[in-house]
Short mmCIF file of C-alpha atoms in Angstrom, two decimals:
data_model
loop_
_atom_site.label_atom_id
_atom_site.label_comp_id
_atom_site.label_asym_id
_atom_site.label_seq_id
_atom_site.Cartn_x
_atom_site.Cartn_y
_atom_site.Cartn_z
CA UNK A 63 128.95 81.06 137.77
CA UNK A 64 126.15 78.59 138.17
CA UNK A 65 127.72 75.67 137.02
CA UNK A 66 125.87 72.26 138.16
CA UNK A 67 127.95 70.02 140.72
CA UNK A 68 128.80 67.65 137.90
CA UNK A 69 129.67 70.47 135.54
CA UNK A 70 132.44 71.89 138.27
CA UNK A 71 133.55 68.37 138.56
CA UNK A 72 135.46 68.76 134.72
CA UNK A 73 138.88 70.42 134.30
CA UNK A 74 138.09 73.86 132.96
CA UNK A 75 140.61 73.67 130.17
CA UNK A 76 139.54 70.00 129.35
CA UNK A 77 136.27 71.44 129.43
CA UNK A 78 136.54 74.14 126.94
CA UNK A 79 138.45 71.96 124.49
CA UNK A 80 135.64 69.36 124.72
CA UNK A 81 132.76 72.08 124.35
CA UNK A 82 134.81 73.35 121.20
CA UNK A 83 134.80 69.69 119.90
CA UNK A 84 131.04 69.27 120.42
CA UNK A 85 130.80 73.30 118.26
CA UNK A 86 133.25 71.50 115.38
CA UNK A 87 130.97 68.68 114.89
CA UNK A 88 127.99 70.53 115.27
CA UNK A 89 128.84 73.32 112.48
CA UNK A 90 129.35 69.95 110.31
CA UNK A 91 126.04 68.78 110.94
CA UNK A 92 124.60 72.15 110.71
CA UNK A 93 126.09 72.81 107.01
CA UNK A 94 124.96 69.38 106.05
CA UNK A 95 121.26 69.25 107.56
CA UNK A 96 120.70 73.00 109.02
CA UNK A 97 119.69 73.78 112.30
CA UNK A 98 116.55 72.56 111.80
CA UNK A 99 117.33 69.36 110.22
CA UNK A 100 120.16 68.29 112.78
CA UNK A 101 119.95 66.22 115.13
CA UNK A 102 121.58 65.56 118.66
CA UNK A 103 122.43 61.97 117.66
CA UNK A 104 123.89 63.35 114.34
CA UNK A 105 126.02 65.59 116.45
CA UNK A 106 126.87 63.29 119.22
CA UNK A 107 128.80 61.00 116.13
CA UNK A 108 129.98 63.57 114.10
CA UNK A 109 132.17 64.47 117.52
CA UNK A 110 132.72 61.00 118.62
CA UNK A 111 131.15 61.11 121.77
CA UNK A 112 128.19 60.36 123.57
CA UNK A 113 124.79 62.39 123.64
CA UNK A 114 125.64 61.78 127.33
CA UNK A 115 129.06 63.27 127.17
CA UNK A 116 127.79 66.22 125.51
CA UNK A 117 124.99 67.22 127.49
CA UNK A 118 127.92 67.37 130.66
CA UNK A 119 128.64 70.56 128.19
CA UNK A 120 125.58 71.77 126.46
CA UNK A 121 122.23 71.61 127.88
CA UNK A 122 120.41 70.65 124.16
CA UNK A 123 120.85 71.58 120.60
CA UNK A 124 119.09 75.39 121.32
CA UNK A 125 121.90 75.50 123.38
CA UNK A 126 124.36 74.74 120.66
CA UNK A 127 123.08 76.60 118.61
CA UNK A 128 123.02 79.71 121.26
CA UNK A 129 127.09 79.34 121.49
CA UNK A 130 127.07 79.33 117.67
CA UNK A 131 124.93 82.90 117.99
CA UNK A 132 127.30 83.81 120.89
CA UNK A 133 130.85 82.85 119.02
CA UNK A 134 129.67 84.93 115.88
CA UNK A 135 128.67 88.08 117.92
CA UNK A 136 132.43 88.05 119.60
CA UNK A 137 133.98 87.82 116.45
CA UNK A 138 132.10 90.92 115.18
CA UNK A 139 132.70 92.87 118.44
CA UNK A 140 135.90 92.06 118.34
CA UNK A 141 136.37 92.90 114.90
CA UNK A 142 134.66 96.40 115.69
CA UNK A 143 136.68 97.15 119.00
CA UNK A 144 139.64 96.74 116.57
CA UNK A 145 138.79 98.87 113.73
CA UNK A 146 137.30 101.54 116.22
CA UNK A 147 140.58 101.72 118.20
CA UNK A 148 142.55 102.65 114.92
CA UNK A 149 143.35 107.03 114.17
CA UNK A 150 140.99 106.54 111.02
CA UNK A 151 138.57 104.77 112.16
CA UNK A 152 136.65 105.17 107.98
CA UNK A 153 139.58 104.37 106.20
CA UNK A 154 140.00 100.79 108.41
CA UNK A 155 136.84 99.95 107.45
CA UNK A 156 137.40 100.66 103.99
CA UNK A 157 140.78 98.80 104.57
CA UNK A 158 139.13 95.90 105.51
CA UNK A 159 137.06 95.19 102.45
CA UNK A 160 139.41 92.55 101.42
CA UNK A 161 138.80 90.20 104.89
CA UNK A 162 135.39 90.80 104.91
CA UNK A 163 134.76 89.43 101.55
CA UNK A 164 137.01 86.53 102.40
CA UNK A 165 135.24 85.93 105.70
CA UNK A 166 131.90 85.82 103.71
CA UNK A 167 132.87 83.91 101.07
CA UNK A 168 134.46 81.19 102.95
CA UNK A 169 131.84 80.70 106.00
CA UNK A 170 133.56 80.00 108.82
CA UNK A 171 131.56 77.77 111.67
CA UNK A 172 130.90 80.84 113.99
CA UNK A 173 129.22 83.02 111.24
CA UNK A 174 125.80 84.06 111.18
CA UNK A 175 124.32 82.54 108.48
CA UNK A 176 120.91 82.57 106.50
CA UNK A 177 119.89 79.06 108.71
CA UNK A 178 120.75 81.47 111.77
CA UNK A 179 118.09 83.98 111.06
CA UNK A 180 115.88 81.22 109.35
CA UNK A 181 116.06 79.45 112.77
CA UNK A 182 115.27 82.78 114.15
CA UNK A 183 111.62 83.02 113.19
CA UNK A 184 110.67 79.78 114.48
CA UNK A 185 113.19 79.91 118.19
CA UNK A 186 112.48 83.03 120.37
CA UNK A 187 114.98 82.48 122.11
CA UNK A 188 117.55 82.22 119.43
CA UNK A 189 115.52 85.89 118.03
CA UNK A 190 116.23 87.47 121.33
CA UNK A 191 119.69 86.82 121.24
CA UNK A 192 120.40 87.25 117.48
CA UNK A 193 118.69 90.51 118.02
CA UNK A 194 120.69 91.75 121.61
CA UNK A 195 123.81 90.99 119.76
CA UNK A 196 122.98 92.42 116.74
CA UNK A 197 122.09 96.07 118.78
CA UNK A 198 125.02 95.64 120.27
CA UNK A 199 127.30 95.38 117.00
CA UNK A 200 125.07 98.13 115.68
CA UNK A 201 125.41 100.56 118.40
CA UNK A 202 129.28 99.72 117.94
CA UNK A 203 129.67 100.56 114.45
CA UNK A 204 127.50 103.61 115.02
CA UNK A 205 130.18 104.76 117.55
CA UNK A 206 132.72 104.41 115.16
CA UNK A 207 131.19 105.65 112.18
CA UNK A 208 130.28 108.86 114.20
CA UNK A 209 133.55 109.59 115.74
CA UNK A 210 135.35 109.03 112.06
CA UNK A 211 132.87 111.35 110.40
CA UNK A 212 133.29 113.97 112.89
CA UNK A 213 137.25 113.25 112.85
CA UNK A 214 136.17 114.46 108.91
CA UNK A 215 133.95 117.67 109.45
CA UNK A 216 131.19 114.78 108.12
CA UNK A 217 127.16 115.45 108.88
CA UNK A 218 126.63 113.15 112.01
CA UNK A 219 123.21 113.79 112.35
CA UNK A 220 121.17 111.02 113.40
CA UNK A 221 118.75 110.01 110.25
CA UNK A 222 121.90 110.22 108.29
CA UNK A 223 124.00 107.65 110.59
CA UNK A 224 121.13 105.23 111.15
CA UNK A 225 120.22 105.33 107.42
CA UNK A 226 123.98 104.91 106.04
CA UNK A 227 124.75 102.06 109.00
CA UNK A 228 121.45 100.18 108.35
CA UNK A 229 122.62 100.15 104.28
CA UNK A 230 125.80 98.88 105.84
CA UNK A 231 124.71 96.34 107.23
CA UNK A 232 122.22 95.35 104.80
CA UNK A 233 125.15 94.43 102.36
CA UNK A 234 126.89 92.79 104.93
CA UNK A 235 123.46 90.62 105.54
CA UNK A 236 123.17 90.69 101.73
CA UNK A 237 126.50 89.22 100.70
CA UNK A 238 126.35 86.05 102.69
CA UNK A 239 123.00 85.31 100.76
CA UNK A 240 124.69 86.54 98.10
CA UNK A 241 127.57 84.16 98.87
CA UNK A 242 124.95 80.79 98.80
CA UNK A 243 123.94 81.38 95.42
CA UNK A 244 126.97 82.18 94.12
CA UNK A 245 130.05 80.79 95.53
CA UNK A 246 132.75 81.59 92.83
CA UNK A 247 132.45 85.45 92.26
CA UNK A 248 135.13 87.05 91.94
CA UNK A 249 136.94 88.33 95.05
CA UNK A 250 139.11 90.68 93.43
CA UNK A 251 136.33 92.39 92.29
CA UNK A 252 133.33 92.42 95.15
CA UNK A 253 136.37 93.93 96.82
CA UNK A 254 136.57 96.71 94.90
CA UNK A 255 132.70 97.60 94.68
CA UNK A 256 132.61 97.59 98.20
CA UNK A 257 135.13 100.08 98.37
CA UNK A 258 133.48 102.08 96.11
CA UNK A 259 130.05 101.91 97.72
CA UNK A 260 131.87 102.00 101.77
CA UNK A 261 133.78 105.24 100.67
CA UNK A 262 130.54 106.53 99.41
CA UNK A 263 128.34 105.67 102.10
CA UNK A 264 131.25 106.63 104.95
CA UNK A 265 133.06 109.46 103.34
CA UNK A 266 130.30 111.89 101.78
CA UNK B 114 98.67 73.95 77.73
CA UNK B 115 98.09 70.46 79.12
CA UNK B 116 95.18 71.40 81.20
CA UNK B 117 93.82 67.90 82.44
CA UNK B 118 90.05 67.59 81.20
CA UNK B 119 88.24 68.54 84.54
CA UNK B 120 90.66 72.07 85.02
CA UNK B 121 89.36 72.93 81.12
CA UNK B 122 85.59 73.09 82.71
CA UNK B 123 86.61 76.26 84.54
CA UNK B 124 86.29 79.46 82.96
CA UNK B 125 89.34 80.71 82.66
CA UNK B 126 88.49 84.28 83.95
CA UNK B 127 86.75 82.44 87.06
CA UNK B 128 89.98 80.04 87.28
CA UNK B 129 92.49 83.22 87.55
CA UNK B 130 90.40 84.64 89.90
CA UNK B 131 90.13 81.96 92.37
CA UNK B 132 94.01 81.14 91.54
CA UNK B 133 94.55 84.98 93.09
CA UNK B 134 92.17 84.25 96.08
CA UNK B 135 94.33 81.14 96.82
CA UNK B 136 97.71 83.35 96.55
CA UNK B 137 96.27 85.80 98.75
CA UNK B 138 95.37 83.30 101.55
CA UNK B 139 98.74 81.80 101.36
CA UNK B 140 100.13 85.30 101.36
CA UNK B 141 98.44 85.73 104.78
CA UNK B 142 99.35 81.55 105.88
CA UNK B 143 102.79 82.04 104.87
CA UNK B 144 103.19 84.90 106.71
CA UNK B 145 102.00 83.98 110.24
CA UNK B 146 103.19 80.36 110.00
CA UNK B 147 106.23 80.31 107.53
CA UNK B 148 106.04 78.10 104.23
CA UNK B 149 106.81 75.70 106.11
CA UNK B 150 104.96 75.34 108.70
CA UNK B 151 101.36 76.89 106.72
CA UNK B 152 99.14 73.66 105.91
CA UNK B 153 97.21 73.38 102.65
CA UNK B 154 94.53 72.61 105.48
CA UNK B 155 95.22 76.27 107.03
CA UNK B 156 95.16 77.98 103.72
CA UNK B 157 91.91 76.34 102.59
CA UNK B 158 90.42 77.91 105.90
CA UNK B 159 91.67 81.25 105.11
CA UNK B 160 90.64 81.42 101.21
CA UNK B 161 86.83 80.02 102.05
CA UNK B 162 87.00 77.03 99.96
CA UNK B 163 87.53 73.44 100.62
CA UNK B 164 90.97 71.98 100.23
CA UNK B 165 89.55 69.89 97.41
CA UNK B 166 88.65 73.39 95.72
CA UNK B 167 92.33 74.16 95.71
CA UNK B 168 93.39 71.30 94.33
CA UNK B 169 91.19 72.16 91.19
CA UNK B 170 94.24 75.20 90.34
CA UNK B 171 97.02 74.19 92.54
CA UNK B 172 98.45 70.45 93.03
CA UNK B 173 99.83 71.48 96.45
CA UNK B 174 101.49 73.37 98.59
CA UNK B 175 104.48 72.97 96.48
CA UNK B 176 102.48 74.76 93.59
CA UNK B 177 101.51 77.33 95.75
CA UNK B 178 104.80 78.35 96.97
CA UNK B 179 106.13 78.14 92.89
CA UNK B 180 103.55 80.16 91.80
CA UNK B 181 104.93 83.09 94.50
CA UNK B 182 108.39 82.40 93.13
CA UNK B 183 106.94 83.29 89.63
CA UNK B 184 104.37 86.20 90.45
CA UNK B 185 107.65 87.79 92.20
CA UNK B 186 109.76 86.90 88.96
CA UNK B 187 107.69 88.22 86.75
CA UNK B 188 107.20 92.07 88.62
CA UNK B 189 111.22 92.10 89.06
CA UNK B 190 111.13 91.43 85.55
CA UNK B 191 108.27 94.15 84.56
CA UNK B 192 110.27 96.56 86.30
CA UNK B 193 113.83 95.94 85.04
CA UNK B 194 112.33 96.28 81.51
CA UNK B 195 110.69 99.13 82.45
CA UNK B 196 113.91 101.10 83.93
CA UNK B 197 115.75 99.59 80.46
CA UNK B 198 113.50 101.27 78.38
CA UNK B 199 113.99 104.80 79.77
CA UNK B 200 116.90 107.34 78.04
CA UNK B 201 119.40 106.97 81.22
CA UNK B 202 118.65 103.43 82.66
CA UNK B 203 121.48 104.34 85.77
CA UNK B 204 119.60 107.74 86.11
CA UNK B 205 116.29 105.67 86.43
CA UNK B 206 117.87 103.31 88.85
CA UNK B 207 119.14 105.65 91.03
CA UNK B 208 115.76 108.09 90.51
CA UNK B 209 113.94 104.09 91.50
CA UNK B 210 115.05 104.16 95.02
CA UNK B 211 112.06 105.88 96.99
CA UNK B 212 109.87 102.94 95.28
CA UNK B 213 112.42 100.20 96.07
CA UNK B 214 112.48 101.08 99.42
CA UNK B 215 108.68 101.26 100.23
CA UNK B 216 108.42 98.17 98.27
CA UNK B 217 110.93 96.40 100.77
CA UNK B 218 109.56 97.84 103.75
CA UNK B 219 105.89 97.44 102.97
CA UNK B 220 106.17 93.63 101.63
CA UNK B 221 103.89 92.90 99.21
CA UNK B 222 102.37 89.32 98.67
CA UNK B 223 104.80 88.23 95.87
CA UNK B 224 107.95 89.46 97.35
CA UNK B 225 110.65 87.08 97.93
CA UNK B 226 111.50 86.68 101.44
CA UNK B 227 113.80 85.34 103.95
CA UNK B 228 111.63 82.57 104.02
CA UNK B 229 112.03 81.84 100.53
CA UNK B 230 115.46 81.60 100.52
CA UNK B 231 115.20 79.32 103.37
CA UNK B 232 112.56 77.12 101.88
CA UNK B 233 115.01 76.90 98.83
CA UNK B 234 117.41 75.44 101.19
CA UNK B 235 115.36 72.21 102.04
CA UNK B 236 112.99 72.33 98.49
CA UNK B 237 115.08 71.74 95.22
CA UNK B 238 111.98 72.67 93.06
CA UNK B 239 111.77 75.95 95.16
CA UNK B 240 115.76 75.92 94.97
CA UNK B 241 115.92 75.31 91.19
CA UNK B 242 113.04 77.48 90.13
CA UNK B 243 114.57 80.69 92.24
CA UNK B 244 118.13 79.98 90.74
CA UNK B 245 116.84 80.31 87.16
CA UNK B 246 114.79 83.60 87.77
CA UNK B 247 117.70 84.75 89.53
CA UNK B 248 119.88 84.41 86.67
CA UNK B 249 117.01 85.87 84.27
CA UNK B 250 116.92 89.05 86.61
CA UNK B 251 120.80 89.46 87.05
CA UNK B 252 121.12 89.00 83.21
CA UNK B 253 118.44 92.14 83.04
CA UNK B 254 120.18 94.08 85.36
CA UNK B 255 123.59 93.41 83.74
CA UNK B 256 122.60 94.53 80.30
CA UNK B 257 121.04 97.66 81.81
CA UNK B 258 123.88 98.75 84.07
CA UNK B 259 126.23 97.91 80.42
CA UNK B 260 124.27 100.04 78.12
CA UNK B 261 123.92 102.68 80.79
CA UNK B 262 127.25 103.21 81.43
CA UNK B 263 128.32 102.91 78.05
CA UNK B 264 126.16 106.29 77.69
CA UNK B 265 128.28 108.06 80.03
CA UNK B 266 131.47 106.29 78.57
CA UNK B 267 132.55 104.54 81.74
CA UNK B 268 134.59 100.79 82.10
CA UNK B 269 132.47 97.94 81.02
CA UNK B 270 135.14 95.58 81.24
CA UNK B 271 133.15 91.65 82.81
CA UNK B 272 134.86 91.99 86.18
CA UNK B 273 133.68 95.10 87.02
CA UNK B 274 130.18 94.98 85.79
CA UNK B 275 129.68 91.45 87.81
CA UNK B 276 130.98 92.93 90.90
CA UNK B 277 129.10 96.00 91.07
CA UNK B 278 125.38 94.20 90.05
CA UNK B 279 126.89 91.70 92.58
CA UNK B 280 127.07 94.33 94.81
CA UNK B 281 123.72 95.83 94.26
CA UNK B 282 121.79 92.76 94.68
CA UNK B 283 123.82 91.74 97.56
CA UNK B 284 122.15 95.32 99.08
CA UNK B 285 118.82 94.64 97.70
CA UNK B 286 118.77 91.11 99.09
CA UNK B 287 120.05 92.51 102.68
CA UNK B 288 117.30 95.28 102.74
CA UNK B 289 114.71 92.66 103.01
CA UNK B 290 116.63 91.06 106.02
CA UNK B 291 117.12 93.94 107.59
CA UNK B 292 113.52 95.26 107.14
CA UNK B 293 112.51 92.09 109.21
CA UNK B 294 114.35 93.15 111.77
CA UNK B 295 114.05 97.04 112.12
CA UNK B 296 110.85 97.68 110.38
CA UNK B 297 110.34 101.18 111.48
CA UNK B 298 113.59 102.36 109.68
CA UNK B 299 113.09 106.04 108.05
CA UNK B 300 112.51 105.88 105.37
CA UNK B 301 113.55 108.97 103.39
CA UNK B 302 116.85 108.41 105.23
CA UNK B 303 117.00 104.77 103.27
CA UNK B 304 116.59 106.47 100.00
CA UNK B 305 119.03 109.03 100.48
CA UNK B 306 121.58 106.50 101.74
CA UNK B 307 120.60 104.00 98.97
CA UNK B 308 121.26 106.31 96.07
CA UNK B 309 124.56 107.60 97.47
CA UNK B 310 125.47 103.92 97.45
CA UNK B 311 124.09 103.36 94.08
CA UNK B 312 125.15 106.51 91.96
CA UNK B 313 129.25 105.61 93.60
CA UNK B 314 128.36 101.98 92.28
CA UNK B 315 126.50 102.15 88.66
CA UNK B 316 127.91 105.94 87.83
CA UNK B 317 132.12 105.68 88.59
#
């Protein structure tokens, strides 16, 4: 840990719960202006506490918006880790159509969002991480999709896995656009087609 | 047409010519700098004629990035007319994907990018213009995907037919992000995986 002498001076706990308050506000700010358009000051009273007080816990906005890119990529590993631990590791995935289409349609503050990878071509730094964690969430779900396929006498060869993960992904990318423009689709439904196309794309 | 006195000097063969040259600067602008950040200053230097010039076809920047919007309308548009046209639109569709795929992976000028989504996010001219070719396009592909599957007698019932074209644009959307990202993808590995995805979609 190289936390600064002042930093070590806060209660750890205290700490955390503050640095979550300062996240709170700022996922306010960020749905209302963007990354872009949001500023520390905007931040600092949308928490209730001073710029000051917040740079004790972040070091800027990049930095805010770094934990954002951080608390997303946990959630997805996590997410993985779980689904990959389970006997059929295809079927949970399938099985899981109905929370992912929840999670997308009602953004949650830690999601990856269009701003995210908006904010991405302008911030290198916020590219490099976006992109570390996303080869690390791939490389997951490639482990898993491989071990289920072979658990199925399924082709694992490697064209085939990169090409069906990459399609994957690209709907998961392509439903939170999706999501933007049209907030009130039906969940019932999306659930169902991506059933149909997952159990396609996993299971043949 | 309410062509303002000095634009109904120019020839209009001339005009749509130097209208393209302008696109094609911005194409290259909007590309290294984002719409955002490319200057009517910075395109004028790239086309070879004064900013004044410009202003002669486009009245801005704005104008510029509209006229993308609507050159990329108009060849989704071409095309879904095209595949509605044929004997077995879903067949067509499917048979569509090594095109769709080289299209999305070799972006062409008028293609709407990640960039134009997030330019629609902070423009409500951009935002408002993209909605209603959206809807124009979705209302193509819906009446496609109906007739075609009323060919092979399969459910046509609202739900359903939303969901899935949801579905599929939610893929087609999230190939362009993902081609930013991992643009040396294979390609005929993309096509086979895309038309898995799309026969389980349009064709149960």
């Amino acid at each position: 840990m190289t936390t600064s002498p002042a930093k070590r001076r806060v209660d750890p706990e205290k700490a955390a719960g503050r640095r979550n308050q300062v996240l709170e506000a700022a996922a306010v700010c960020f749905a209302r202006s963007g990354f872009h358009g949001a500023s520390m000051s905007e931040i600092s009273k949308q928490a209730g506490m001073s710029a000051g007080h917040i740079y004790n816990y972040f070091d800027g906005k990049n930095a805010i918006i770094l934990a954002f890119v951080d608390a997303h990529s946990e959630y997805v590993s996590d997410m993985l880790s779980n689904l990959g631990s389970l006997e059929d590791p295809l079927q949970a995935l399938v099985d899981n159509a109905e929370r992912h289409v929840n999670d997308t349609l009602d953004p949650q503050p830690w999601h990856v969002s269009l701003e995210m990878y908006a904010e991405a071509s302008r911030n290198p730094d916020i590219a490099e991480r976006l992109r570390a964690h996303e080869d690390s969430a791939r490389g997951q779900l490639m482990a898993l999709v491989k071990r289920g396929r072979e658990r199925r006498n399924l082709a694992v060869d490697d064209v085939l896995l990169d090409s069906r993960v990459d399609t994957m992904i690209a709907y998961f990318h392509g439903l939170t656009v999706r999501a933007l423009h049209r907030p009130d689709m039906n969940r019932a439904g999306l659930v169902e087609a991506f059933q149909v196309s997952m159990r396609a794309l996993l299971m043949t």
